[in-house]
Amino acid sequence: MIESNHNKTDISVVIPIHNEEQNIDELYYRLNKTVTKISENYEFIFINDGSKDASLLKLIQLSEKDNRVFYINFSRNFGHQIAVTAGLDVCMGNVTVIIDGDLQDPPELIYDLYEKYKDGYDVVYAKRIERSEDSVFKKTTAKLFYRTLKKITAIDIPLDTGDFRLIDKKVVKYLKQMPEQSKFLRGQIAWIGFKQTEVLFNRDKRKHGKTGYSFTKMIRLAMNGITSFSNIPLQLVIILGFSMSFIASLIIIYAFYSYFVLNRTITGWTSLIISSMLIGGIQLISIGIIGEYIMRINKNILKRPLYIVEHSNRTKNEISENR
């Protein structure tokens, strides 16, 4: 078994895992090769987020060979952002790297992130130059989302970045103080502030398996980002309400003018139906937007645990002793 120094952890690497059994061995090898260039005092924290394949078995085997490897096994799939949060809850490094387990984010870039961190930055995020594997539709929608989010929020969320980044332990400390259920970590890290910068890279193609981020999950993440950091949708509802009321007032005035002055009655079922459907559609959209915000409030009031750990080789006593 490979030994480690538990008295001090220079760098933690948090890796959410969902059905990545074919990538884990190579991921561990490349992470180990890269991080040892930085320090021998490190830890890898793998979070098994409800995998249906042999990912958990692979992680247990790695932890038995190397006591710098820790795993957290969820009772079910709780989602990528929650898995990363669980890793941040137990990491003990002076700096922490967040990286996905699909090998699309190259582990070798961690060295460059750390070199930039030594220049005095508290957050160093990896910014994608090119997304070689993604479809035109995904590239277009992702680009549209990031630029829309940047325009409607008061904080500077960097464009074309995922969760692949290096963060100082003080940033981790403040992330732990954010109890909201609907996580959007890249937005939360931007909101915290401190000195932040970027390292550019080309994203690799996925070698094995398929992405766990379906279109539905991407929409959910986008909604979390927008509703967590912007009230613009609610303000649009108010603007739409006033606009429709103003238009309706003009139509009423015109109707009275036509009837009493021009002695002419406005007729037309088509215009009536179109107007009703337009107003009804706007009302439903408005209710949906308001409902999204109310749902977030409801989830936070319930105060359910973010995740449930079935078993892990990182004990609470070990965490408290090393903090």
PDB file of C-alpha atoms in Angstrom:
ATOM      1  CA  MET A   1       0.000   0.000   0.000  1.00  0.00           C
ATOM      2  CA  ILE A   2       1.187   3.507  -0.843  1.00  0.00           C
ATOM      3  CA  GLU A   3       1.520   5.591   2.329  1.00  0.00           C
ATOM      4  CA  SER A   4       0.654   9.249   2.747  1.00  0.00           C
ATOM      5  CA  ASN A   5       1.300  12.009   5.257  1.00  0.00           C
ATOM      6  CA  HIS A   6      -2.027  12.764   6.941  1.00  0.00           C
ATOM      7  CA  ASN A   7      -0.595  15.636   9.009  1.00  0.00           C
ATOM      8  CA  LYS A   8      -0.713  17.950   6.040  1.00  0.00           C
ATOM      9  CA  THR A   9      -2.538  17.838   2.722  1.00  0.00           C
ATOM     10  CA  ASP A  10      -1.274  20.256   0.117  1.00  0.00           C
ATOM     11  CA  ILE A  11      -3.758  19.440  -2.617  1.00  0.00           C
ATOM     12  CA  SER A  12      -7.125  17.674  -2.779  1.00  0.00           C
ATOM     13  CA  VAL A  13      -8.673  16.488  -6.030  1.00  0.00           C
ATOM     14  CA  VAL A  14     -12.456  16.030  -6.042  1.00  0.00           C
ATOM     15  CA  ILE A  15     -13.768  13.734  -8.780  1.00  0.00           C
ATOM     16  CA  PRO A  16     -17.500  12.960  -9.232  1.00  0.00           C
ATOM     17  CA  ILE A  17     -18.007   9.513 -10.785  1.00  0.00           C
ATOM     18  CA  HIS A  18     -21.080   8.209 -12.593  1.00  0.00           C
ATOM     19  CA  ASN A  19     -20.657   5.037 -14.649  1.00  0.00           C
ATOM     20  CA  GLU A  20     -16.964   5.626 -15.414  1.00  0.00           C
ATOM     21  CA  GLU A  21     -15.502   2.159 -14.771  1.00  0.00           C
ATOM     22  CA  GLN A  22     -13.608   2.200 -18.089  1.00  0.00           C
ATOM     23  CA  ASN A  23     -11.960   5.547 -17.309  1.00  0.00           C
ATOM     24  CA  ILE A  24     -11.024   5.159 -13.635  1.00  0.00           C
ATOM     25  CA  ASP A  25      -7.688   3.334 -14.016  1.00  0.00           C
ATOM     26  CA  GLU A  26      -6.336   5.768 -16.611  1.00  0.00           C
ATOM     27  CA  LEU A  27      -7.757   8.715 -14.683  1.00  0.00           C
ATOM     28  CA  TYR A  28      -5.987   7.613 -11.489  1.00  0.00           C
ATOM     29  CA  TYR A  29      -2.703   7.033 -13.334  1.00  0.00           C
ATOM     30  CA  ARG A  30      -2.755  10.447 -15.018  1.00  0.00           C
ATOM     31  CA  LEU A  31      -3.867  12.245 -11.853  1.00  0.00           C
ATOM     32  CA  ASN A  32      -1.156  10.555  -9.818  1.00  0.00           C
ATOM     33  CA  LYS A  33       1.529  11.330 -12.412  1.00  0.00           C
ATOM     34  CA  THR A  34       0.532  15.008 -12.534  1.00  0.00           C
ATOM     35  CA  VAL A  35      -0.157  15.773  -8.870  1.00  0.00           C
ATOM     36  CA  THR A  36       3.103  14.197  -7.645  1.00  0.00           C
ATOM     37  CA  LYS A  37       4.909  16.934  -9.587  1.00  0.00           C
ATOM     38  CA  ILE A  38       3.249  19.402  -7.203  1.00  0.00           C
ATOM     39  CA  SER A  39       3.443  17.563  -3.875  1.00  0.00           C
ATOM     40  CA  GLU A  40       3.586  14.101  -2.326  1.00  0.00           C
ATOM     41  CA  ASN A  41       0.969  15.177   0.219  1.00  0.00           C
ATOM     42  CA  TYR A  42      -2.271  14.953  -1.694  1.00  0.00           C
ATOM     43  CA  GLU A  43      -5.596  13.159  -1.652  1.00  0.00           C
ATOM     44  CA  PHE A  44      -8.015  11.978  -4.322  1.00  0.00           C
ATOM     45  CA  ILE A  45     -11.674  12.067  -3.304  1.00  0.00           C
ATOM     46  CA  PHE A  46     -13.930  10.082  -5.629  1.00  0.00           C
ATOM     47  CA  ILE A  47     -17.681  10.445  -5.218  1.00  0.00           C
ATOM     48  CA  ASN A  48     -19.648   7.526  -6.642  1.00  0.00           C
ATOM     49  CA  ASP A  49     -22.921   9.147  -7.650  1.00  0.00           C
ATOM     50  CA  GLY A  50     -25.212   6.146  -8.043  1.00  0.00           C
ATOM     51  CA  SER A  51     -23.166   4.315 -10.697  1.00  0.00           C
ATOM     52  CA  LYS A  52     -24.768   1.197 -12.167  1.00  0.00           C
ATOM     53  CA  ASP A  53     -21.502  -0.317 -13.419  1.00  0.00           C
ATOM     54  CA  ALA A  54     -18.391  -1.490 -11.555  1.00  0.00           C
ATOM     55  CA  SER A  55     -17.162   2.036 -10.734  1.00  0.00           C
ATOM     56  CA  LEU A  56     -17.532   1.534  -6.973  1.00  0.00           C
ATOM     57  CA  LEU A  57     -15.566  -1.722  -7.033  1.00  0.00           C
ATOM     58  CA  LYS A  58     -12.762   0.032  -8.936  1.00  0.00           C
ATOM     59  CA  LEU A  59     -12.673   2.838  -6.367  1.00  0.00           C
ATOM     60  CA  ILE A  60     -12.566   0.413  -3.437  1.00  0.00           C
ATOM     61  CA  GLN A  61      -9.674  -1.448  -5.065  1.00  0.00           C
ATOM     62  CA  LEU A  62      -7.767   1.804  -5.590  1.00  0.00           C
ATOM     63  CA  SER A  63      -8.333   2.861  -1.970  1.00  0.00           C
ATOM     64  CA  GLU A  64      -6.950  -0.486  -0.770  1.00  0.00           C
ATOM     65  CA  LYS A  65      -3.745   0.046  -2.775  1.00  0.00           C
ATOM     66  CA  ASP A  66      -3.277   3.742  -2.032  1.00  0.00           C
ATOM     67  CA  ASN A  67      -4.386   5.340   1.232  1.00  0.00           C
ATOM     68  CA  ARG A  68      -4.386   8.740  -0.441  1.00  0.00           C
ATOM     69  CA  VAL A  69      -7.489   7.587  -2.323  1.00  0.00           C
ATOM     70  CA  PHE A  70     -10.858   8.129  -0.674  1.00  0.00           C
ATOM     71  CA  TYR A  71     -14.309   7.290  -1.939  1.00  0.00           C
ATOM     72  CA  ILE A  72     -17.799   8.382  -0.973  1.00  0.00           C
ATOM     73  CA  ASN A  73     -20.611   6.129  -2.139  1.00  0.00           C
ATOM     74  CA  PHE A  74     -24.050   7.751  -2.393  1.00  0.00           C
ATOM     75  CA  SER A  75     -27.225   5.817  -1.642  1.00  0.00           C
ATOM     76  CA  ARG A  76     -28.515   6.849  -5.088  1.00  0.00           C
ATOM     77  CA  ASN A  77     -27.804   9.309  -7.887  1.00  0.00           C
ATOM     78  CA  PHE A  78     -28.003  12.844  -6.471  1.00  0.00           C
ATOM     79  CA  GLY A  79     -26.476  14.702  -9.412  1.00  0.00           C
ATOM     80  CA  HIS A  80     -23.115  16.108 -10.464  1.00  0.00           C
ATOM     81  CA  GLN A  81     -23.230  19.356  -8.478  1.00  0.00           C
ATOM     82  CA  ILE A  82     -24.219  17.569  -5.276  1.00  0.00           C
ATOM     83  CA  ALA A  83     -21.446  14.997  -5.793  1.00  0.00           C
ATOM     84  CA  VAL A  84     -18.864  17.778  -6.085  1.00  0.00           C
ATOM     85  CA  THR A  85     -20.336  19.417  -2.973  1.00  0.00           C
ATOM     86  CA  ALA A  86     -19.886  16.174  -1.017  1.00  0.00           C
ATOM     87  CA  GLY A  87     -16.220  16.104  -1.999  1.00  0.00           C
ATOM     88  CA  LEU A  88     -15.752  19.719  -0.950  1.00  0.00           C
ATOM     89  CA  ASP A  89     -17.367  18.915   2.409  1.00  0.00           C
ATOM     90  CA  VAL A  90     -14.573  16.477   3.325  1.00  0.00           C
ATOM     91  CA  CYS A  91     -11.507  17.736   1.433  1.00  0.00           C
ATOM     92  CA  MET A  92      -8.581  18.930   3.550  1.00  0.00           C
ATOM     93  CA  GLY A  93      -6.116  20.365   1.049  1.00  0.00           C
ATOM     94  CA  ASN A  94      -4.664  23.854   1.049  1.00  0.00           C
ATOM     95  CA  VAL A  95      -6.002  23.918  -2.502  1.00  0.00           C
ATOM     96  CA  THR A  96      -8.709  21.798  -4.101  1.00  0.00           C
ATOM     97  CA  VAL A  97      -9.118  20.820  -7.735  1.00  0.00           C
ATOM     98  CA  ILE A  98     -12.520  19.888  -9.155  1.00  0.00           C
ATOM     99  CA  ILE A  99     -12.349  17.657 -12.220  1.00  0.00           C
ATOM    100  CA  ASP A 100     -14.817  15.314 -13.943  1.00  0.00           C
ATOM    101  CA  GLY A 101     -14.089  11.619 -14.260  1.00  0.00           C
ATOM    102  CA  ASP A 102     -14.680  11.268 -18.008  1.00  0.00           C
ATOM    103  CA  LEU A 103     -11.136  12.359 -19.045  1.00  0.00           C
ATOM    104  CA  GLN A 104     -12.470  15.157 -21.240  1.00  0.00           C
ATOM    105  CA  ASP A 105     -10.802  17.590 -18.844  1.00  0.00           C
ATOM    106  CA  PRO A 106      -7.092  16.621 -19.052  1.00  0.00           C
ATOM    107  CA  PRO A 107      -5.602  15.870 -15.599  1.00  0.00           C
ATOM    108  CA  GLU A 108      -2.243  17.181 -16.870  1.00  0.00           C
ATOM    109  CA  LEU A 109      -3.689  20.710 -16.829  1.00  0.00           C
ATOM    110  CA  ILE A 110      -3.773  20.615 -13.024  1.00  0.00           C
ATOM    111  CA  TYR A 111      -0.056  21.440 -13.014  1.00  0.00           C
ATOM    112  CA  ASP A 112      -0.722  24.596 -15.073  1.00  0.00           C
ATOM    113  CA  LEU A 113      -3.613  25.559 -12.779  1.00  0.00           C
ATOM    114  CA  TYR A 114      -1.329  25.230  -9.762  1.00  0.00           C
ATOM    115  CA  GLU A 115       1.477  27.247 -11.370  1.00  0.00           C
ATOM    116  CA  LYS A 116      -1.016  30.059 -12.020  1.00  0.00           C
ATOM    117  CA  TYR A 117      -2.284  29.744  -8.432  1.00  0.00           C
ATOM    118  CA  LYS A 118       1.262  30.385  -7.159  1.00  0.00           C
ATOM    119  CA  ASP A 119       1.112  33.808  -8.836  1.00  0.00           C
ATOM    120  CA  GLY A 120      -1.318  34.869  -6.114  1.00  0.00           C
ATOM    121  CA  TYR A 121      -4.738  33.834  -7.446  1.00  0.00           C
ATOM    122  CA  ASP A 122      -7.390  32.195  -5.265  1.00  0.00           C
ATOM    123  CA  VAL A 123      -9.383  30.640  -8.120  1.00  0.00           C
ATOM    124  CA  VAL A 124      -7.906  29.366 -11.382  1.00  0.00           C
ATOM    125  CA  TYR A 125     -10.519  27.998 -13.757  1.00  0.00           C
ATOM    126  CA  ALA A 126      -9.964  26.070 -16.980  1.00  0.00           C
ATOM    127  CA  LYS A 127     -11.522  27.863 -19.942  1.00  0.00           C
ATOM    128  CA  ARG A 128     -12.361  25.807 -23.020  1.00  0.00           C
ATOM    129  CA  ILE A 129     -11.050  26.983 -26.386  1.00  0.00           C
ATOM    130  CA  GLU A 130     -12.784  24.231 -28.308  1.00  0.00           C
ATOM    131  CA  ARG A 131     -15.396  21.553 -27.535  1.00  0.00           C
ATOM    132  CA  SER A 132     -14.354  18.971 -30.140  1.00  0.00           C
ATOM    133  CA  GLU A 133     -16.874  16.247 -29.264  1.00  0.00           C
ATOM    134  CA  ASP A 134     -20.015  18.334 -28.786  1.00  0.00           C
ATOM    135  CA  SER A 135     -22.657  18.671 -31.472  1.00  0.00           C
ATOM    136  CA  VAL A 136     -23.383  21.984 -33.173  1.00  0.00           C
ATOM    137  CA  PHE A 137     -26.648  22.154 -31.218  1.00  0.00           C
ATOM    138  CA  LYS A 138     -24.912  21.673 -27.854  1.00  0.00           C
ATOM    139  CA  LYS A 139     -22.177  24.173 -28.694  1.00  0.00           C
ATOM    140  CA  THR A 140     -24.750  26.759 -29.794  1.00  0.00           C
ATOM    141  CA  THR A 141     -27.033  26.320 -26.786  1.00  0.00           C
ATOM    142  CA  ALA A 142     -24.093  26.346 -24.349  1.00  0.00           C
ATOM    143  CA  LYS A 143     -22.728  29.531 -25.892  1.00  0.00           C
ATOM    144  CA  LEU A 144     -26.173  31.145 -25.768  1.00  0.00           C
ATOM    145  CA  PHE A 145     -26.694  30.127 -22.135  1.00  0.00           C
ATOM    146  CA  TYR A 146     -23.363  31.440 -20.861  1.00  0.00           C
ATOM    147  CA  ARG A 147     -23.752  34.771 -22.639  1.00  0.00           C
ATOM    148  CA  THR A 148     -27.357  35.186 -21.525  1.00  0.00           C
ATOM    149  CA  LEU A 149     -26.413  34.377 -17.938  1.00  0.00           C
ATOM    150  CA  LYS A 150     -23.582  36.903 -18.047  1.00  0.00           C
ATOM    151  CA  LYS A 151     -25.952  39.646 -19.213  1.00  0.00           C
ATOM    152  CA  ILE A 152     -28.721  39.023 -16.676  1.00  0.00           C
ATOM    153  CA  THR A 153     -26.583  38.538 -13.551  1.00  0.00           C
ATOM    154  CA  ALA A 154     -24.749  41.117 -11.504  1.00  0.00           C
ATOM    155  CA  ILE A 155     -21.744  38.830 -10.940  1.00  0.00           C
ATOM    156  CA  ASP A 156     -19.029  38.031 -13.466  1.00  0.00           C
ATOM    157  CA  ILE A 157     -19.479  34.337 -14.271  1.00  0.00           C
ATOM    158  CA  PRO A 158     -16.667  33.424 -16.710  1.00  0.00           C
ATOM    159  CA  LEU A 159     -17.743  32.341 -20.190  1.00  0.00           C
ATOM    160  CA  ASP A 160     -17.144  28.847 -21.607  1.00  0.00           C
ATOM    161  CA  THR A 161     -16.052  27.267 -18.332  1.00  0.00           C
ATOM    162  CA  GLY A 162     -17.274  24.189 -16.500  1.00  0.00           C
ATOM    163  CA  ASP A 163     -16.439  23.117 -12.970  1.00  0.00           C
ATOM    164  CA  PHE A 164     -12.833  22.168 -13.805  1.00  0.00           C
ATOM    165  CA  ARG A 165     -10.832  24.552 -11.625  1.00  0.00           C
ATOM    166  CA  LEU A 166      -8.468  24.973  -8.702  1.00  0.00           C
ATOM    167  CA  ILE A 167      -9.705  26.830  -5.622  1.00  0.00           C
ATOM    168  CA  ASP A 168      -8.017  27.937  -2.423  1.00  0.00           C
ATOM    169  CA  LYS A 169      -9.138  26.476   0.927  1.00  0.00           C
ATOM    170  CA  LYS A 170     -10.732  29.791   1.938  1.00  0.00           C
ATOM    171  CA  VAL A 171     -13.008  29.564  -1.115  1.00  0.00           C
ATOM    172  CA  VAL A 172     -13.955  26.026  -0.050  1.00  0.00           C
ATOM    173  CA  LYS A 173     -14.746  27.364   3.420  1.00  0.00           C
ATOM    174  CA  TYR A 174     -17.237  29.889   2.039  1.00  0.00           C
ATOM    175  CA  LEU A 175     -18.778  27.329  -0.315  1.00  0.00           C
ATOM    176  CA  LYS A 176     -19.589  25.205   2.740  1.00  0.00           C
ATOM    177  CA  GLN A 177     -21.550  28.153   4.149  1.00  0.00           C
ATOM    178  CA  MET A 178     -23.928  28.142   1.169  1.00  0.00           C
ATOM    179  CA  PRO A 179     -26.728  25.734   2.124  1.00  0.00           C
ATOM    180  CA  GLU A 180     -28.964  26.090  -0.936  1.00  0.00           C
ATOM    181  CA  GLN A 181     -30.296  22.844  -2.370  1.00  0.00           C
ATOM    182  CA  SER A 182     -30.098  23.778  -6.056  1.00  0.00           C
ATOM    183  CA  LYS A 183     -26.354  24.057  -6.565  1.00  0.00           C
ATOM    184  CA  PHE A 184     -24.640  25.979  -9.353  1.00  0.00           C
ATOM    185  CA  LEU A 185     -21.043  25.868  -8.159  1.00  0.00           C
ATOM    186  CA  ARG A 186     -19.373  27.875 -10.913  1.00  0.00           C
ATOM    187  CA  GLY A 187     -21.785  30.715 -10.137  1.00  0.00           C
ATOM    188  CA  GLN A 188     -21.247  30.400  -6.378  1.00  0.00           C
ATOM    189  CA  ILE A 189     -17.469  30.528  -6.810  1.00  0.00           C
ATOM    190  CA  ALA A 190     -17.784  33.628  -8.989  1.00  0.00           C
ATOM    191  CA  TRP A 191     -20.095  35.213  -6.378  1.00  0.00           C
ATOM    192  CA  ILE A 192     -17.542  34.613  -3.587  1.00  0.00           C
ATOM    193  CA  GLY A 193     -14.991  36.730  -5.431  1.00  0.00           C
ATOM    194  CA  PHE A 194     -11.275  36.947  -4.511  1.00  0.00           C
ATOM    195  CA  LYS A 195      -8.624  36.954  -7.252  1.00  0.00           C
ATOM    196  CA  GLN A 196      -9.649  34.757 -10.170  1.00  0.00           C
ATOM    197  CA  THR A 197      -8.036  33.980 -13.495  1.00  0.00           C
ATOM    198  CA  GLU A 198      -8.126  31.439 -16.317  1.00  0.00           C
ATOM    199  CA  VAL A 199      -5.996  28.831 -18.074  1.00  0.00           C
ATOM    200  CA  LEU A 200      -6.981  27.994 -21.655  1.00  0.00           C
ATOM    201  CA  PHE A 201      -7.235  24.414 -22.936  1.00  0.00           C
ATOM    202  CA  ASN A 202      -8.786  22.254 -25.642  1.00  0.00           C
ATOM    203  CA  ARG A 203     -11.325  19.791 -24.313  1.00  0.00           C
ATOM    204  CA  ASP A 204     -10.635  16.166 -25.239  1.00  0.00           C
ATOM    205  CA  LYS A 205     -13.095  13.686 -26.689  1.00  0.00           C
ATOM    206  CA  ARG A 206     -14.685  11.168 -24.364  1.00  0.00           C
ATOM    207  CA  LYS A 207     -12.780   7.886 -24.670  1.00  0.00           C
ATOM    208  CA  HIS A 208     -15.286   5.491 -23.128  1.00  0.00           C
ATOM    209  CA  GLY A 209     -18.969   5.457 -22.252  1.00  0.00           C
ATOM    210  CA  LYS A 210     -21.422   8.257 -22.831  1.00  0.00           C
ATOM    211  CA  THR A 211     -22.122  11.500 -21.061  1.00  0.00           C
ATOM    212  CA  GLY A 212     -24.369  11.446 -18.015  1.00  0.00           C
ATOM    213  CA  TYR A 213     -25.490  14.996 -18.748  1.00  0.00           C
ATOM    214  CA  SER A 214     -28.654  14.610 -20.791  1.00  0.00           C
ATOM    215  CA  PHE A 215     -30.381  17.573 -22.419  1.00  0.00           C
ATOM    216  CA  THR A 216     -32.921  17.590 -19.563  1.00  0.00           C
ATOM    217  CA  LYS A 217     -30.134  17.780 -16.966  1.00  0.00           C
ATOM    218  CA  MET A 218     -28.478  20.602 -18.899  1.00  0.00           C
ATOM    219  CA  ILE A 219     -31.766  22.532 -18.872  1.00  0.00           C
ATOM    220  CA  ARG A 220     -32.094  21.901 -15.132  1.00  0.00           C
ATOM    221  CA  LEU A 221     -28.555  23.163 -14.526  1.00  0.00           C
ATOM    222  CA  ALA A 222     -29.259  26.237 -16.650  1.00  0.00           C
ATOM    223  CA  MET A 223     -32.435  26.958 -14.667  1.00  0.00           C
ATOM    224  CA  ASN A 224     -30.493  26.591 -11.406  1.00  0.00           C
ATOM    225  CA  GLY A 225     -27.906  29.048 -12.676  1.00  0.00           C
ATOM    226  CA  ILE A 226     -30.450  31.636 -13.771  1.00  0.00           C
ATOM    227  CA  THR A 227     -32.762  31.418 -10.750  1.00  0.00           C
ATOM    228  CA  SER A 228     -29.834  31.348  -8.284  1.00  0.00           C
ATOM    229  CA  PHE A 229     -28.155  34.509  -9.502  1.00  0.00           C
ATOM    230  CA  SER A 230     -30.737  36.634 -11.277  1.00  0.00           C
ATOM    231  CA  ASN A 231     -34.147  38.176 -10.583  1.00  0.00           C
ATOM    232  CA  ILE A 232     -34.478  39.325 -14.204  1.00  0.00           C
ATOM    233  CA  PRO A 233     -37.070  36.606 -15.065  1.00  0.00           C
ATOM    234  CA  LEU A 234     -39.339  37.888 -12.288  1.00  0.00           C
ATOM    235  CA  GLN A 235     -38.850  41.451 -13.465  1.00  0.00           C
ATOM    236  CA  LEU A 236     -39.783  40.367 -17.003  1.00  0.00           C
ATOM    237  CA  VAL A 237     -43.033  38.942 -15.634  1.00  0.00           C
ATOM    238  CA  ILE A 238     -43.854  42.354 -14.150  1.00  0.00           C
ATOM    239  CA  ILE A 239     -42.939  44.113 -17.406  1.00  0.00           C
ATOM    240  CA  LEU A 240     -45.095  41.688 -19.404  1.00  0.00           C
ATOM    241  CA  GLY A 241     -47.987  42.269 -17.021  1.00  0.00           C
ATOM    242  CA  PHE A 242     -47.805  46.044 -17.364  1.00  0.00           C
ATOM    243  CA  SER A 243     -47.317  45.780 -21.133  1.00  0.00           C
ATOM    244  CA  MET A 244     -50.368  43.572 -21.625  1.00  0.00           C
ATOM    245  CA  SER A 245     -52.426  45.844 -19.332  1.00  0.00           C
ATOM    246  CA  PHE A 246     -51.362  48.868 -21.371  1.00  0.00           C
ATOM    247  CA  ILE A 247     -52.245  47.166 -24.674  1.00  0.00           C
ATOM    248  CA  ALA A 248     -55.576  46.039 -23.225  1.00  0.00           C
ATOM    249  CA  SER A 249     -56.311  49.620 -22.117  1.00  0.00           C
ATOM    250  CA  LEU A 250     -55.635  50.928 -25.638  1.00  0.00           C
ATOM    251  CA  ILE A 251     -57.960  48.294 -27.104  1.00  0.00           C
ATOM    252  CA  ILE A 252     -60.718  49.252 -24.612  1.00  0.00           C
ATOM    253  CA  ILE A 253     -60.337  52.935 -25.463  1.00  0.00           C
ATOM    254  CA  TYR A 254     -60.457  52.119 -29.174  1.00  0.00           C
ATOM    255  CA  ALA A 255     -63.564  49.959 -28.652  1.00  0.00           C
ATOM    256  CA  PHE A 256     -65.403  52.784 -26.853  1.00  0.00           C
ATOM    257  CA  TYR A 257     -64.308  55.291 -29.483  1.00  0.00           C
ATOM    258  CA  SER A 258     -65.440  53.017 -32.294  1.00  0.00           C
ATOM    259  CA  TYR A 259     -68.829  52.353 -30.700  1.00  0.00           C
ATOM    260  CA  PHE A 260     -69.767  55.846 -29.493  1.00  0.00           C
ATOM    261  CA  VAL A 261     -68.039  58.058 -32.075  1.00  0.00           C
ATOM    262  CA  LEU A 262     -67.837  55.965 -35.226  1.00  0.00           C
ATOM    263  CA  ASN A 263     -71.082  54.081 -34.481  1.00  0.00           C
ATOM    264  CA  ARG A 264     -69.286  50.849 -35.377  1.00  0.00           C
ATOM    265  CA  THR A 265     -68.999  47.629 -33.349  1.00  0.00           C
ATOM    266  CA  ILE A 266     -65.712  45.721 -33.401  1.00  0.00           C
ATOM    267  CA  THR A 267     -66.267  42.155 -34.598  1.00  0.00           C
ATOM    268  CA  GLY A 268     -64.087  39.141 -35.322  1.00  0.00           C
ATOM    269  CA  TRP A 269     -63.804  35.810 -33.577  1.00  0.00           C
ATOM    270  CA  THR A 270     -60.295  35.267 -34.962  1.00  0.00           C
ATOM    271  CA  SER A 271     -58.843  38.329 -33.279  1.00  0.00           C
ATOM    272  CA  LEU A 272     -60.643  37.416 -30.048  1.00  0.00           C
ATOM    273  CA  ILE A 273     -59.267  33.866 -29.993  1.00  0.00           C
ATOM    274  CA  ILE A 274     -55.724  35.004 -30.872  1.00  0.00           C
ATOM    275  CA  SER A 275     -55.804  37.624 -28.125  1.00  0.00           C
ATOM    276  CA  SER A 276     -57.096  35.101 -25.574  1.00  0.00           C
ATOM    277  CA  MET A 277     -54.440  32.541 -26.483  1.00  0.00           C
ATOM    278  CA  LEU A 278     -51.675  35.173 -26.373  1.00  0.00           C
ATOM    279  CA  ILE A 279     -52.719  36.420 -22.953  1.00  0.00           C
ATOM    280  CA  GLY A 280     -53.226  32.865 -21.692  1.00  0.00           C
ATOM    281  CA  GLY A 281     -49.779  31.834 -22.911  1.00  0.00           C
ATOM    282  CA  ILE A 282     -48.123  34.799 -21.227  1.00  0.00           C
ATOM    283  CA  GLN A 283     -49.960  34.020 -17.999  1.00  0.00           C
ATOM    284  CA  LEU A 284     -48.834  30.375 -18.025  1.00  0.00           C
ATOM    285  CA  ILE A 285     -45.217  31.342 -18.736  1.00  0.00           C
ATOM    286  CA  SER A 286     -45.351  33.900 -15.929  1.00  0.00           C
ATOM    287  CA  ILE A 287     -46.803  31.371 -13.500  1.00  0.00           C
ATOM    288  CA  GLY A 288     -44.086  28.901 -14.504  1.00  0.00           C
ATOM    289  CA  ILE A 289     -41.312  31.427 -13.845  1.00  0.00           C
ATOM    290  CA  ILE A 290     -42.765  32.363 -10.471  1.00  0.00           C
ATOM    291  CA  GLY A 291     -43.216  28.671  -9.707  1.00  0.00           C
ATOM    292  CA  GLU A 292     -39.505  28.017 -10.314  1.00  0.00           C
ATOM    293  CA  TYR A 293     -38.549  30.541  -7.651  1.00  0.00           C
ATOM    294  CA  ILE A 294     -41.192  29.234  -5.232  1.00  0.00           C
ATOM    295  CA  MET A 295     -39.947  25.660  -5.788  1.00  0.00           C
ATOM    296  CA  ARG A 296     -36.421  26.738  -4.823  1.00  0.00           C
ATOM    297  CA  ILE A 297     -37.747  28.368  -1.654  1.00  0.00           C
ATOM    298  CA  ASN A 298     -39.727  25.225  -0.823  1.00  0.00           C
ATOM    299  CA  LYS A 299     -36.704  22.943  -1.305  1.00  0.00           C
ATOM    300  CA  ASN A 300     -34.594  25.083   1.019  1.00  0.00           C
ATOM    301  CA  ILE A 301     -37.326  25.270   3.680  1.00  0.00           C
ATOM    302  CA  LEU A 302     -37.670  21.467   3.768  1.00  0.00           C
ATOM    303  CA  LYS A 303     -33.984  21.261   4.767  1.00  0.00           C
ATOM    304  CA  ARG A 304     -33.511  17.722   3.558  1.00  0.00           C
ATOM    305  CA  PRO A 305     -29.875  16.549   3.458  1.00  0.00           C
ATOM    306  CA  LEU A 306     -28.181  17.329   0.152  1.00  0.00           C
ATOM    307  CA  TYR A 307     -27.034  13.717  -0.150  1.00  0.00           C
ATOM    308  CA  ILE A 308     -26.981  10.417   1.732  1.00  0.00           C
ATOM    309  CA  VAL A 309     -23.747   8.460   2.045  1.00  0.00           C
ATOM    310  CA  GLU A 310     -24.181   4.674   1.978  1.00  0.00           C
ATOM    311  CA  HIS A 311     -20.557   4.038   2.927  1.00  0.00           C
ATOM    312  CA  SER A 312     -17.135   5.667   2.646  1.00  0.00           C
ATOM    313  CA  ASN A 313     -13.528   5.129   3.720  1.00  0.00           C
ATOM    314  CA  ARG A 314     -13.291   8.734   4.926  1.00  0.00           C
ATOM    315  CA  THR A 315     -14.455   8.750   8.549  1.00  0.00           C
ATOM    316  CA  LYS A 316     -15.732  11.752  10.502  1.00  0.00           C
ATOM    317  CA  ASN A 317     -13.006  11.298  13.131  1.00  0.00           C
ATOM    318  CA  GLU A 318     -10.301  11.405  10.461  1.00  0.00           C
ATOM    319  CA  ILE A 319     -11.769  14.610   9.040  1.00  0.00           C
ATOM    320  CA  SER A 320     -11.960  16.360  12.438  1.00  0.00           C
ATOM    321  CA  GLU A 321      -8.417  15.305  13.389  1.00  0.00           C
ATOM    322  CA  ASN A 322      -6.891  16.768  10.237  1.00  0.00           C
ATOM    323  CA  ARG A 323      -8.711  20.092  10.220  1.00  0.00           C
TER     324      ARG A 323
END
